[in-house]
PDB file of C-alpha atoms and ligand atoms in Angstrom:
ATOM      1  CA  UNK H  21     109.297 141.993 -96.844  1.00 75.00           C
ATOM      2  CA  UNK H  22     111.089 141.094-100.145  1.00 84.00           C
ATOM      3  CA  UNK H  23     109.255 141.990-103.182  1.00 92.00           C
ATOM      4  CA  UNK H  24     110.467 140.643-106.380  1.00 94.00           C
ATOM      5  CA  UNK H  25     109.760 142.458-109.298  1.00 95.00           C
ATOM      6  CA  UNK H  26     109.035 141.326-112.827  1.00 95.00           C
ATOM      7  CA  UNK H  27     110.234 144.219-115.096  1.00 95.00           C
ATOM      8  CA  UNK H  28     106.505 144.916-117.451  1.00 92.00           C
ATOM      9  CA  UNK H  29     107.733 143.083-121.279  1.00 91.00           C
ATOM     10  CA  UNK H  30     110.291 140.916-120.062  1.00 91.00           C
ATOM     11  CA  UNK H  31     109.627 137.386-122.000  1.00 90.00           C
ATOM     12  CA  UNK H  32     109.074 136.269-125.231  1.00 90.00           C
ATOM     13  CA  UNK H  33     108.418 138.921-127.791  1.00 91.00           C
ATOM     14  CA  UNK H  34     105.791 138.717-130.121  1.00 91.00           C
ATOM     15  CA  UNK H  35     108.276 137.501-133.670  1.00 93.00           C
ATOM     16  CA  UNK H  36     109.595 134.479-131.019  1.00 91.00           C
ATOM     17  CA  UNK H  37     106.349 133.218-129.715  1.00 91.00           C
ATOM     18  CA  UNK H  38     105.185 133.266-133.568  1.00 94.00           C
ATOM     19  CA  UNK H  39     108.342 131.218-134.479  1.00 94.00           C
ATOM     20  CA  UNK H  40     107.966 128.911-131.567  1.00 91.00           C
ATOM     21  CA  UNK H  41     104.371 128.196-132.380  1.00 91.00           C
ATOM     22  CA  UNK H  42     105.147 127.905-136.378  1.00 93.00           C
ATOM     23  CA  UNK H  43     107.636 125.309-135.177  1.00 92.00           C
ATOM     24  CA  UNK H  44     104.854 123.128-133.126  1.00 89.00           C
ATOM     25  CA  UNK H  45     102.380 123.532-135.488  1.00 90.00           C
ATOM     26  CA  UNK H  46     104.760 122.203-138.033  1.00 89.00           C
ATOM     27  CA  UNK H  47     106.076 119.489-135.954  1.00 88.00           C
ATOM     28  CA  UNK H  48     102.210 118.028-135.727  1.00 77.00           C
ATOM     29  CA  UNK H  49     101.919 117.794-139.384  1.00 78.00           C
ATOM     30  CA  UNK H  50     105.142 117.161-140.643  1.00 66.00           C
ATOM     31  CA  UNK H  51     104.017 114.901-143.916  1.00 67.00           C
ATOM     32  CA  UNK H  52     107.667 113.309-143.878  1.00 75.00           C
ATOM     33  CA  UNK H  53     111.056 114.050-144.739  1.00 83.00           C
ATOM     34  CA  UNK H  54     113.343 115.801-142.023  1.00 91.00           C
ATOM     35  CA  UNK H  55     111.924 119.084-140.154  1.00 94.00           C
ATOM     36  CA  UNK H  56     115.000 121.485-139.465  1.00 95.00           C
ATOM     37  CA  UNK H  57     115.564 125.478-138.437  1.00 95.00           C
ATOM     38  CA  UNK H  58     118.468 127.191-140.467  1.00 94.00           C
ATOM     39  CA  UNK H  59     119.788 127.784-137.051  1.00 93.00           C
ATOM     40  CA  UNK H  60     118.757 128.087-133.404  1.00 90.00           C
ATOM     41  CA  UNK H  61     115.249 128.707-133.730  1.00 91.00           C
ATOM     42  CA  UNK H  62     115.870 130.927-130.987  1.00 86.00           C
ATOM     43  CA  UNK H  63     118.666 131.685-128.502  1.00 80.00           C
ATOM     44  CA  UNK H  64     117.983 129.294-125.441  1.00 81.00           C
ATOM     45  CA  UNK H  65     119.199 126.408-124.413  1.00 82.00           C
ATOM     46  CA  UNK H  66     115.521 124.904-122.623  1.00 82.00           C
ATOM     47  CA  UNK H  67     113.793 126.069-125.722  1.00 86.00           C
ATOM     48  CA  UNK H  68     116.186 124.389-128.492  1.00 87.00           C
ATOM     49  CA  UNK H  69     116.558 120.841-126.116  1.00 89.00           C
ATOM     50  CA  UNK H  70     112.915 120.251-126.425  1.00 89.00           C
ATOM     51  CA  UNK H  71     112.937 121.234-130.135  1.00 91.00           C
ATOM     52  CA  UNK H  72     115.719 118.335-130.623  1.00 93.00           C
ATOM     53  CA  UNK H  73     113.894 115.934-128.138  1.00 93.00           C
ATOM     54  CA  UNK H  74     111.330 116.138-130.419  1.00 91.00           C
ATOM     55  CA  UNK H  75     113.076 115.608-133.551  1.00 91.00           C
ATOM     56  CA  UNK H  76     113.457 119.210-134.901  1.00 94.00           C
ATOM     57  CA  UNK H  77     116.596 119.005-136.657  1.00 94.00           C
ATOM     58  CA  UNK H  78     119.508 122.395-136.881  1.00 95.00           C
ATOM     59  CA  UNK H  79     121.608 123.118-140.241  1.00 95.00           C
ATOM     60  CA  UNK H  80     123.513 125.933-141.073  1.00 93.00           C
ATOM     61  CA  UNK H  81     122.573 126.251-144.695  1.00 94.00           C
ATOM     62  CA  UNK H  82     119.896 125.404-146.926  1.00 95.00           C
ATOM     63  CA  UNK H  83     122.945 123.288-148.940  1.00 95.00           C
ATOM     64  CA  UNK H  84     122.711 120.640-145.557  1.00 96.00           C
ATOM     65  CA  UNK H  85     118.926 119.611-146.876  1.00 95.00           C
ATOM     66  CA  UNK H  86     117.518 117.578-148.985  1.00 94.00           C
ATOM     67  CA  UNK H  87     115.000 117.565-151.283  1.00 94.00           C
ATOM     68  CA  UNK H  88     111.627 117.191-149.384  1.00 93.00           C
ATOM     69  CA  UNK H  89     113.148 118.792-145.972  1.00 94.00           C
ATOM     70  CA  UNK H  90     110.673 121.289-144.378  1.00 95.00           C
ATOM     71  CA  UNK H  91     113.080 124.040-143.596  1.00 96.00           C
ATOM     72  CA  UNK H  92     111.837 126.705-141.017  1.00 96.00           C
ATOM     73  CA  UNK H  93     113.548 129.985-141.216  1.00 97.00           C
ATOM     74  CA  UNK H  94     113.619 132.016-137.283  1.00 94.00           C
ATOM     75  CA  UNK H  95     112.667 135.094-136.563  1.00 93.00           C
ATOM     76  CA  UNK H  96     115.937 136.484-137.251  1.00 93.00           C
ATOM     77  CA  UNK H  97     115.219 136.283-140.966  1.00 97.00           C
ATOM     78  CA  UNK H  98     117.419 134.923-143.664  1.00 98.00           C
ATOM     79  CA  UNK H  99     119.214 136.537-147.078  1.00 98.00           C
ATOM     80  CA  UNK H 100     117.672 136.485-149.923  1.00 97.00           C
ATOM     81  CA  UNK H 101     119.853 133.880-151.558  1.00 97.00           C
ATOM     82  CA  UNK H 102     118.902 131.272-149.005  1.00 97.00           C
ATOM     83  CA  UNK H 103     115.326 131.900-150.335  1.00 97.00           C
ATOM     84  CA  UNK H 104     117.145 131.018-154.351  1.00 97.00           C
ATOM     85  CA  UNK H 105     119.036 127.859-153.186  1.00 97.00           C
ATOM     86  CA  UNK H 106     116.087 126.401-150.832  1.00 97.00           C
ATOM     87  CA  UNK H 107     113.775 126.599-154.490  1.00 97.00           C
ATOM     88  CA  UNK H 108     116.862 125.374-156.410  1.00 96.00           C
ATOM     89  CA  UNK H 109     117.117 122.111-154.027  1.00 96.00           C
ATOM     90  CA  UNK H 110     112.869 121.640-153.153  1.00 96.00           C
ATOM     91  CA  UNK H 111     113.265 122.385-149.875  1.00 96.00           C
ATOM     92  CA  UNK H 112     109.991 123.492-148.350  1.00 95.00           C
ATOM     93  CA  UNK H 113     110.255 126.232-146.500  1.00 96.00           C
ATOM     94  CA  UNK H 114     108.275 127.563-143.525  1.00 95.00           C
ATOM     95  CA  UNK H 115     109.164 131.421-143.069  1.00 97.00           C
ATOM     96  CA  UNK H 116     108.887 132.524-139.592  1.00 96.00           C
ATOM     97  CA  UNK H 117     110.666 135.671-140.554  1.00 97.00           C
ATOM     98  CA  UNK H 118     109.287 138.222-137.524  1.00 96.00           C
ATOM     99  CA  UNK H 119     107.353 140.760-139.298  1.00 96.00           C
ATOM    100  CA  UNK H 120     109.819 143.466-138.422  1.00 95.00           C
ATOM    101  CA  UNK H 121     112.495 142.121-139.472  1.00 97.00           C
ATOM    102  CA  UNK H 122     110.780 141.401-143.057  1.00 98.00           C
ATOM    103  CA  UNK H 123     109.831 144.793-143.057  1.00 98.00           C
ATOM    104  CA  UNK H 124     114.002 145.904-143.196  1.00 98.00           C
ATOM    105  CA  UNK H 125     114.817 143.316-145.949  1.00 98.00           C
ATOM    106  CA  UNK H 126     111.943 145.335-148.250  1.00 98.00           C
ATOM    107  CA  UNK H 127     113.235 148.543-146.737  1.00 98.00           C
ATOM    108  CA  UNK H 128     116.870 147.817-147.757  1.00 98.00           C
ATOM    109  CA  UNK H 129     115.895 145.703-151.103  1.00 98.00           C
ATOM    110  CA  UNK H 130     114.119 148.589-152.474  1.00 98.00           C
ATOM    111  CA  UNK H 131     116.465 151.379-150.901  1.00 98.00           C
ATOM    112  CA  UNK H 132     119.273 148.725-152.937  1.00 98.00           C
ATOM    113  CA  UNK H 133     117.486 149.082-156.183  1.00 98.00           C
ATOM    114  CA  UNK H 134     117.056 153.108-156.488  1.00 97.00           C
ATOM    115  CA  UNK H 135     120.668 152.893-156.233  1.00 97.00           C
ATOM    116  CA  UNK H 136     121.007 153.614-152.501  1.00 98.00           C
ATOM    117  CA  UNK H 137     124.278 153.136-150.193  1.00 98.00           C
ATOM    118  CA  UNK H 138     122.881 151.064-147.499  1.00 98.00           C
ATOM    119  CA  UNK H 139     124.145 151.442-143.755  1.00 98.00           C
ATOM    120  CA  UNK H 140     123.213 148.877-141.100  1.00 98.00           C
ATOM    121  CA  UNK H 141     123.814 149.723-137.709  1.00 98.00           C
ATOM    122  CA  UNK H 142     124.617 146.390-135.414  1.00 97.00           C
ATOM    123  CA  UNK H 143     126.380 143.915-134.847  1.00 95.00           C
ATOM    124  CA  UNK H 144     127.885 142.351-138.229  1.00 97.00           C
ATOM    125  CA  UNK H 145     128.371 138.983-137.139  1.00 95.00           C
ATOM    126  CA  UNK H 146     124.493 138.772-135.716  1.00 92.00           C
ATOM    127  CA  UNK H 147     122.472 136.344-137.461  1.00 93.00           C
ATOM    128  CA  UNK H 148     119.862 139.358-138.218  1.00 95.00           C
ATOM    129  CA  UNK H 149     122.133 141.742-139.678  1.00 98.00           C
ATOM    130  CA  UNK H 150     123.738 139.399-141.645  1.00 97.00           C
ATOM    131  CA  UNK H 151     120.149 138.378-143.218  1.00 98.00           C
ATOM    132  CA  UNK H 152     119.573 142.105-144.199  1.00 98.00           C
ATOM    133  CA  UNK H 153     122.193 142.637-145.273  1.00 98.00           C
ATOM    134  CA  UNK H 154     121.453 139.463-147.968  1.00 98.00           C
ATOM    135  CA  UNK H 155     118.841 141.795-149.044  1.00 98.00           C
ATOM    136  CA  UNK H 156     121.420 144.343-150.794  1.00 98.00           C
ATOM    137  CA  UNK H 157     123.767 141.433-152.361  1.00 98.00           C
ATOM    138  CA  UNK H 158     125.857 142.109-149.171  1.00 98.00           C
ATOM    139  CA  UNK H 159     127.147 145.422-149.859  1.00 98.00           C
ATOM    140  CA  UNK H 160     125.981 147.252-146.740  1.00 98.00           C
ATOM    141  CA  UNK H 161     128.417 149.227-144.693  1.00 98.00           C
ATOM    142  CA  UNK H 162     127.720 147.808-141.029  1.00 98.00           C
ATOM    143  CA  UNK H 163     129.014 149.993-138.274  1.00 98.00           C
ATOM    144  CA  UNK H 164     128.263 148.883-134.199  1.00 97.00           C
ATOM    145  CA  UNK H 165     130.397 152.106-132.552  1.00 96.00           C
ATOM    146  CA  UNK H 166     131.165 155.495-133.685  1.00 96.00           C
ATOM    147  CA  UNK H 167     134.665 154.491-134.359  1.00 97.00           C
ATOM    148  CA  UNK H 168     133.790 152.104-137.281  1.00 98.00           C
ATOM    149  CA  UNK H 169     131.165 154.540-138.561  1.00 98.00           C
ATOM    150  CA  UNK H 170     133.801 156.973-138.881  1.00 97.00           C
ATOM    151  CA  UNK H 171     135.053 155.337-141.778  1.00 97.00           C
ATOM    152  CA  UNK H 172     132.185 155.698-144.060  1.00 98.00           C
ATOM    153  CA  UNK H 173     133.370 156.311-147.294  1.00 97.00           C
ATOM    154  CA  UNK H 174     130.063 157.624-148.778  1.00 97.00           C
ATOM    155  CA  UNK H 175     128.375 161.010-148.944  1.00 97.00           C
ATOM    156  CA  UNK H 176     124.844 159.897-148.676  1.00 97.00           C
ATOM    157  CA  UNK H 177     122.900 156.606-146.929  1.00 98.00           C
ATOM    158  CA  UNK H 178     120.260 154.716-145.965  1.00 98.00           C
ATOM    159  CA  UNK H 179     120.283 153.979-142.929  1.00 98.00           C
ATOM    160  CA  UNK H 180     118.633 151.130-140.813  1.00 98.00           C
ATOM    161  CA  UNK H 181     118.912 149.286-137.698  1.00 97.00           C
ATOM    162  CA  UNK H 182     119.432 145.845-136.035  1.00 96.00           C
ATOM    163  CA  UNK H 183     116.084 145.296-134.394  1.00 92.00           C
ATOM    164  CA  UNK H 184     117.738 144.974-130.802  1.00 85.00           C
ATOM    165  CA  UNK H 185     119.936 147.772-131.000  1.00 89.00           C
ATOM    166  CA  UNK H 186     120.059 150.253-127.893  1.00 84.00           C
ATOM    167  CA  UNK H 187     118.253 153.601-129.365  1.00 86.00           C
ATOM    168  CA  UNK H 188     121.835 155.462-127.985  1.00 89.00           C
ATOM    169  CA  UNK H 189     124.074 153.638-129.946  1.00 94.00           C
ATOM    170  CA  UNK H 190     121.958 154.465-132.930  1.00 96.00           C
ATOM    171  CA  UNK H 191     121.493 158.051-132.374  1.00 97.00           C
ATOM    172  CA  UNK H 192     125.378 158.131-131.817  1.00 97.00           C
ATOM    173  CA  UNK H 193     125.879 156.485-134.852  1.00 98.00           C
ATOM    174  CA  UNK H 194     123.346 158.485-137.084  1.00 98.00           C
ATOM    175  CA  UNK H 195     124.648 161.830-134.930  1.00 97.00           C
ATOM    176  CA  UNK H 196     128.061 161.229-135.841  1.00 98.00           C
ATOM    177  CA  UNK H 197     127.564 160.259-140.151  1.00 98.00           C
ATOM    178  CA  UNK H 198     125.696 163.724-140.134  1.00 97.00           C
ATOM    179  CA  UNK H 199     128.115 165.676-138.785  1.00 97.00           C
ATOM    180  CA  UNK H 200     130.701 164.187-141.268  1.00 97.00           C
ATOM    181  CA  UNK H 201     128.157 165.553-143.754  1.00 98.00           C
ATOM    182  CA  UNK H 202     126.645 162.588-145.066  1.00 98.00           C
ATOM    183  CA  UNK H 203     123.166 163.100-146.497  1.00 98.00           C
ATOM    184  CA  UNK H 204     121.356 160.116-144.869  1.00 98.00           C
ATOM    185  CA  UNK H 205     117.839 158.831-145.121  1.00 98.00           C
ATOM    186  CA  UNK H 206     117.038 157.481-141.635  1.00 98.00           C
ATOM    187  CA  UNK H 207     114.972 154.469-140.759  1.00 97.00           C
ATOM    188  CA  UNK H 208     114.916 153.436-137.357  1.00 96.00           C
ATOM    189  CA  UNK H 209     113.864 150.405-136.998  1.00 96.00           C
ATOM    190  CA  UNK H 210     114.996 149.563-133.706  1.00 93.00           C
ATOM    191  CA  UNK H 211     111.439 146.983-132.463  1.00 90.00           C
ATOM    192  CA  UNK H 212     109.345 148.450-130.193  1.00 88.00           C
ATOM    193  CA  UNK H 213     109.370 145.710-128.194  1.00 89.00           C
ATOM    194  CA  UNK H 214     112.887 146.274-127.289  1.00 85.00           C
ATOM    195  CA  UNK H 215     112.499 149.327-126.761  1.00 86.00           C
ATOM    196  CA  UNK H 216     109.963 148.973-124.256  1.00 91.00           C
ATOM    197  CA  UNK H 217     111.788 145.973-123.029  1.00 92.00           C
ATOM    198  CA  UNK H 218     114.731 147.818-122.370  1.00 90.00           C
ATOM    199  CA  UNK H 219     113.263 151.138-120.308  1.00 92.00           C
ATOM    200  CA  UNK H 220     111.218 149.379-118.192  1.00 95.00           C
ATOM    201  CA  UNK H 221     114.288 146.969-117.152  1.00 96.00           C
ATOM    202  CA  UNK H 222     116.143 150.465-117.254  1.00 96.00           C
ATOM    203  CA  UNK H 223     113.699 152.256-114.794  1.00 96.00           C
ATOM    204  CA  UNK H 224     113.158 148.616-112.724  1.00 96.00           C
ATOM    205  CA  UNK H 225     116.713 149.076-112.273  1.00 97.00           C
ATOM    206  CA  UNK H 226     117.093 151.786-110.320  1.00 96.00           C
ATOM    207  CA  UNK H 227     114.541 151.176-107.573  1.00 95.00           C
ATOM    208  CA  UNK H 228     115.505 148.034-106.182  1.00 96.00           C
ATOM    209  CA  UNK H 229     118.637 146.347-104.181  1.00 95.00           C
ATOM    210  CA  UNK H 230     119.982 144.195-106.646  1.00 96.00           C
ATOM    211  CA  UNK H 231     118.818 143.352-110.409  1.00 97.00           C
ATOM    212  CA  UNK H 232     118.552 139.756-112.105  1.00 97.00           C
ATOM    213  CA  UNK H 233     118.689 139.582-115.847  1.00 97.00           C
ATOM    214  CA  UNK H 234     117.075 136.099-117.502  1.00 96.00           C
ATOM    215  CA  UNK H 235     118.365 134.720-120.442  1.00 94.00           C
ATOM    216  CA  UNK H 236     121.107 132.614-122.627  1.00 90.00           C
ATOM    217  CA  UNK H 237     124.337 133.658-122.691  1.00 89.00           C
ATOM    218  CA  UNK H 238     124.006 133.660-126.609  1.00 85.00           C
ATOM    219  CA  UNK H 239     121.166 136.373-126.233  1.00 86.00           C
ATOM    220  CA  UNK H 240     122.428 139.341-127.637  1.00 82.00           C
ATOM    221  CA  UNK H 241     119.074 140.924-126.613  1.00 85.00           C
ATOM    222  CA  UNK H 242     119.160 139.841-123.086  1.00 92.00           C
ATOM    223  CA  UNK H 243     122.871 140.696-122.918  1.00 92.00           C
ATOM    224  CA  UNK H 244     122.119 144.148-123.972  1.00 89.00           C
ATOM    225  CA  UNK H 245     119.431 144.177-120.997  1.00 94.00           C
ATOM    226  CA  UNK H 246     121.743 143.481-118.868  1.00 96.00           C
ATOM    227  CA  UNK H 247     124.266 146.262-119.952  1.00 94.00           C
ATOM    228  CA  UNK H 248     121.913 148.786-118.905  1.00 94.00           C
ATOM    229  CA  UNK H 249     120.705 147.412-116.178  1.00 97.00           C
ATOM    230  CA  UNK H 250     124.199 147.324-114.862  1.00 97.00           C
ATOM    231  CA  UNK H 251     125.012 151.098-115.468  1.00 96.00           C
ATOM    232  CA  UNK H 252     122.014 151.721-112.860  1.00 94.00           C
ATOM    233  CA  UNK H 253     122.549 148.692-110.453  1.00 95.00           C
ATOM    234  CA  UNK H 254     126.001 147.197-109.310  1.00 94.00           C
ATOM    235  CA  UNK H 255     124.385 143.835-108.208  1.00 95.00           C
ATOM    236  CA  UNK H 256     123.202 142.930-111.168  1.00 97.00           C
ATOM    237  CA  UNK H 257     123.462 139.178-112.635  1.00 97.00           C
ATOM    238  CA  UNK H 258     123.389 137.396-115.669  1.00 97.00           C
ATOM    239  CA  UNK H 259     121.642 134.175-114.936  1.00 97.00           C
ATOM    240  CA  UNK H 260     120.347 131.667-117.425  1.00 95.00           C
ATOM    241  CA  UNK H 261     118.092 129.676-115.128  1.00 94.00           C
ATOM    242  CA  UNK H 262     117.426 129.429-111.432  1.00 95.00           C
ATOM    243  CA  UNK H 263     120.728 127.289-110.984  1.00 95.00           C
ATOM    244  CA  UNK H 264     122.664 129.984-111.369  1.00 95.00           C
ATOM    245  CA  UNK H 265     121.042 132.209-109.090  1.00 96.00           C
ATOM    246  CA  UNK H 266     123.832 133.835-106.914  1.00 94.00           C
ATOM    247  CA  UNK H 267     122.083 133.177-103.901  1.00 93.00           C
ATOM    248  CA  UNK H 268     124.313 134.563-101.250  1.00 92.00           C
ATOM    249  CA  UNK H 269     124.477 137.764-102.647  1.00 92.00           C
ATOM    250  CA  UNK H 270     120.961 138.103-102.784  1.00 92.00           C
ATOM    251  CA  UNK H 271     120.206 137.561 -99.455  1.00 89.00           C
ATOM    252  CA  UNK H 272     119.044 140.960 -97.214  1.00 85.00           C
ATOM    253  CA  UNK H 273     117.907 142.354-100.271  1.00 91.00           C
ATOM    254  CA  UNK H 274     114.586 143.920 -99.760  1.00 91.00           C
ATOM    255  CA  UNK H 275     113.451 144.602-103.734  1.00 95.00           C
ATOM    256  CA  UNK H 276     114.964 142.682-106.238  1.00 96.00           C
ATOM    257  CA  UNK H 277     114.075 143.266-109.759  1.00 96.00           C
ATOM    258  CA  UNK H 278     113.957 140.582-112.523  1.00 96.00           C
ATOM    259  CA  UNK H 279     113.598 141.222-116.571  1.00 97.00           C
ATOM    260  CA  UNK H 280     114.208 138.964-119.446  1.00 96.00           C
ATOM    261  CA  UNK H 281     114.949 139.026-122.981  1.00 92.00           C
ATOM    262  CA  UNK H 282     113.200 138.063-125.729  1.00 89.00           C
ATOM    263  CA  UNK H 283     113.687 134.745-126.394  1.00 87.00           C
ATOM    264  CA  UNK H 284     113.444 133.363-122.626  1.00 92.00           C
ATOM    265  CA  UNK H 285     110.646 131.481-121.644  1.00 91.00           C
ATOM    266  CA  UNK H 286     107.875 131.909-119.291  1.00 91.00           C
ATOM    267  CA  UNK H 287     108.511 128.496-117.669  1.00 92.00           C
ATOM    268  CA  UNK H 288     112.578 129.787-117.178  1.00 93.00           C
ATOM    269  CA  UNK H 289     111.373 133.030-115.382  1.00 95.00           C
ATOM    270  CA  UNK H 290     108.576 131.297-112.825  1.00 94.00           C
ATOM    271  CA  UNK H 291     111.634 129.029-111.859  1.00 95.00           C
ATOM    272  CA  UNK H 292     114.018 131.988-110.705  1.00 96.00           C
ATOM    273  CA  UNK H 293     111.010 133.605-108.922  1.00 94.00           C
ATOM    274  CA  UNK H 294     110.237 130.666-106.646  1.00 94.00           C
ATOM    275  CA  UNK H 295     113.943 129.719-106.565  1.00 94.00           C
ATOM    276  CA  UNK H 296     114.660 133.269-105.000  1.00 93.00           C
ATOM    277  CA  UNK H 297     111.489 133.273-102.749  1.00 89.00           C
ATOM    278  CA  UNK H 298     112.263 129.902-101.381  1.00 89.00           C
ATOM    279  CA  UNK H 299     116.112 130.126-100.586  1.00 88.00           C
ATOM    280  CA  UNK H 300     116.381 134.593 -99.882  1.00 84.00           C
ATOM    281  CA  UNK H 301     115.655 135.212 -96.220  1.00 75.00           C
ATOM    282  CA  UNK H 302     115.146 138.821 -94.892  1.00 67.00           C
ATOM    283  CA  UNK H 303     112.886 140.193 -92.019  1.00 53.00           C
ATOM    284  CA  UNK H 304     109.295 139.204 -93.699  1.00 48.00           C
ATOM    285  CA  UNK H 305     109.649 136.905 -96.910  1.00 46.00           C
ATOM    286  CA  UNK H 306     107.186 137.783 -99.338  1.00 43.00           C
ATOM    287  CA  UNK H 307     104.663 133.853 -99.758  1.00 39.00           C
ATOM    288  CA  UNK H 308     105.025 132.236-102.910  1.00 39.00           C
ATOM    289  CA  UNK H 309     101.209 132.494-103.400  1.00 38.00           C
ATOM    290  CA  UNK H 310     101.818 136.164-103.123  1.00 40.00           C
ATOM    291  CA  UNK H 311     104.030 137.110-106.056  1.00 38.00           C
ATOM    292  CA  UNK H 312     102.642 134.410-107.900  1.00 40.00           C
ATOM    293  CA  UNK H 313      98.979 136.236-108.324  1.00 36.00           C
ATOM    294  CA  UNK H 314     101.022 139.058-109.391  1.00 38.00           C
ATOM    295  CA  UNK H 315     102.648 137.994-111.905  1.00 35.00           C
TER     296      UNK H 315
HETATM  297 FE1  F3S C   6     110.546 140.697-133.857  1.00 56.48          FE
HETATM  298 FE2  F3S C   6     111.042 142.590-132.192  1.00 56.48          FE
HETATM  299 FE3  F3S C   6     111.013 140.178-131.360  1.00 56.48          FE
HETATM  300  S1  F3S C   6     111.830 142.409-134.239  1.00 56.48           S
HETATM  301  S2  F3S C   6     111.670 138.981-133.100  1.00 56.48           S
HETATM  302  S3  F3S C   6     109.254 141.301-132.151  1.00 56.48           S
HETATM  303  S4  F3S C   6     112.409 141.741-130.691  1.00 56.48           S
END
């Protein structure tokens, strides 16, 4: 029969569902003036359409709003100087900062002010890394392979991570600054729910025919899911919702294993389980009742 598999923590992680619900709440009580995220609140497409259907507005910078504006920052976090010029122009602001990520900009402010040299390692054009590094006037030294890490100029740092960073690349990264004898003071702070997110798609992976990965193409999260689900699985697919399901290629499978990153919704993966269910034909299709209880 075909069994489809939901990988365990694939969904919305704990700092998304807190934004997303900040957000509602905020949208019930708005007491006028516009109601905006400095942003995509978070990286899907089904999840940002409804936010604009129901008037939530996107800008770039707190300079785009006006006086009286509720602002809500993501869960991706923001610099500290968006914090300065959001008071400066009476913006309200709603901070939906995820707790982890707050937890890095004190980490790195306070590292900053002892006079620290402050490594991030990530991706330097990510929303998140860009916010921490706000947090040390932007003079971190950001480093995503070994390659640019290899140019640190420093002999000592403080080293922290993008919350959605693979643990390798880290431990490559932090491997390779200590044998070039920098003294570093290491703070992983990779979130748990990755982490967790990513081994059980990793294990997932490797016991069934072919591997779908749920999320928008903007993810960086659910793109790195999919990385490593690839290394174990050759039939593995991106797919951002049950239209782009590649059918064909799915059908025979036996086991087919699904995860999701963190900012894809619940509603998104119940549509690519039934969509597969319905349309992928081997000996003894598993019933849509069936999967649906366990799940
Ligand atoms: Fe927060 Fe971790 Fe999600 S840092 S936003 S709970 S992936």
């Amino acid at each position: 029969r075909l069994e489809i598999i939901r990988a365990k923590h694939s969904g919305f992680c704990f700092g998304v569902r807190q934004a997303i619900d900040t957000t509602m709440k905020q949208i019930g009580r708005n007491a006028g003036g516009r109601i905006c995220t400095c942003g995509q609140l978070i990286h899907n497409a089904t999840v940002t359409d409804e936010l604009a259907a129901r008037g939530v507005g996107i800008i770039n910078a707190p300079e785009e709003a006006s006086a009286g504006d509720t602002v809500i920052v993501r869960s991706h976090g923001e610099p500290q100087r968006f914090y300065r010029t959001a008071r400066e122009r009476g913006l309200h602001v709603i901070d939906a900062t995820c707790p982890f990520v707050a937890r890095i900009h004190t980490l790195v402010h306070d590292a900053y002010a002892r006079g620290a040299h402050i490594v991030i390692v990530g991706d330097k054009n990510h929303p998140e890394v860009i916010g921490i590094n706000g947090w040390c006037e932007d003079t971190a030294f950001i480093a995503s392979t070994a390659e640019e890490a290899s140019r640190y100029p420093f002999p000592d740092a403080f080293v922290v991570s993008q919350t959605t960073l693979n643990e390798k690349v880290f431990d490559e990264i932090t491997g390779l600054l200590q044998r070039m004898g920098v003294r570093l003071e290491i703070q992983n702070t990779i979130c748990s729910a990755t982490r967790e997110r990513q081994q059980a798609a990793a294990e997932l992976s490797e016991r069934v025919d072919a591997m779908i990965v749920i999320g928008g193409r903007n993810s960086s999260n659910t793109k790195k899911l999919y990385e490593i689900c690839k290394k174990n699985q050759n039939k593995c697919f991106f797919v951002e919702n049950n239209k782009d399901l590649p059918l064909k290629q799915l059908q025979k499978c036996n086991r087919i294993g699904i995860a999701a990153g963190a900012s894809t919704p619940e509603r998104v993966i119940k549509e690519v389980i039934s969509t597969m269910s319905e349309n992928i034909t081997n000996e003894n299709n598993i019933s849509m009742a069936d999967y649906m209880d366990e799940i």
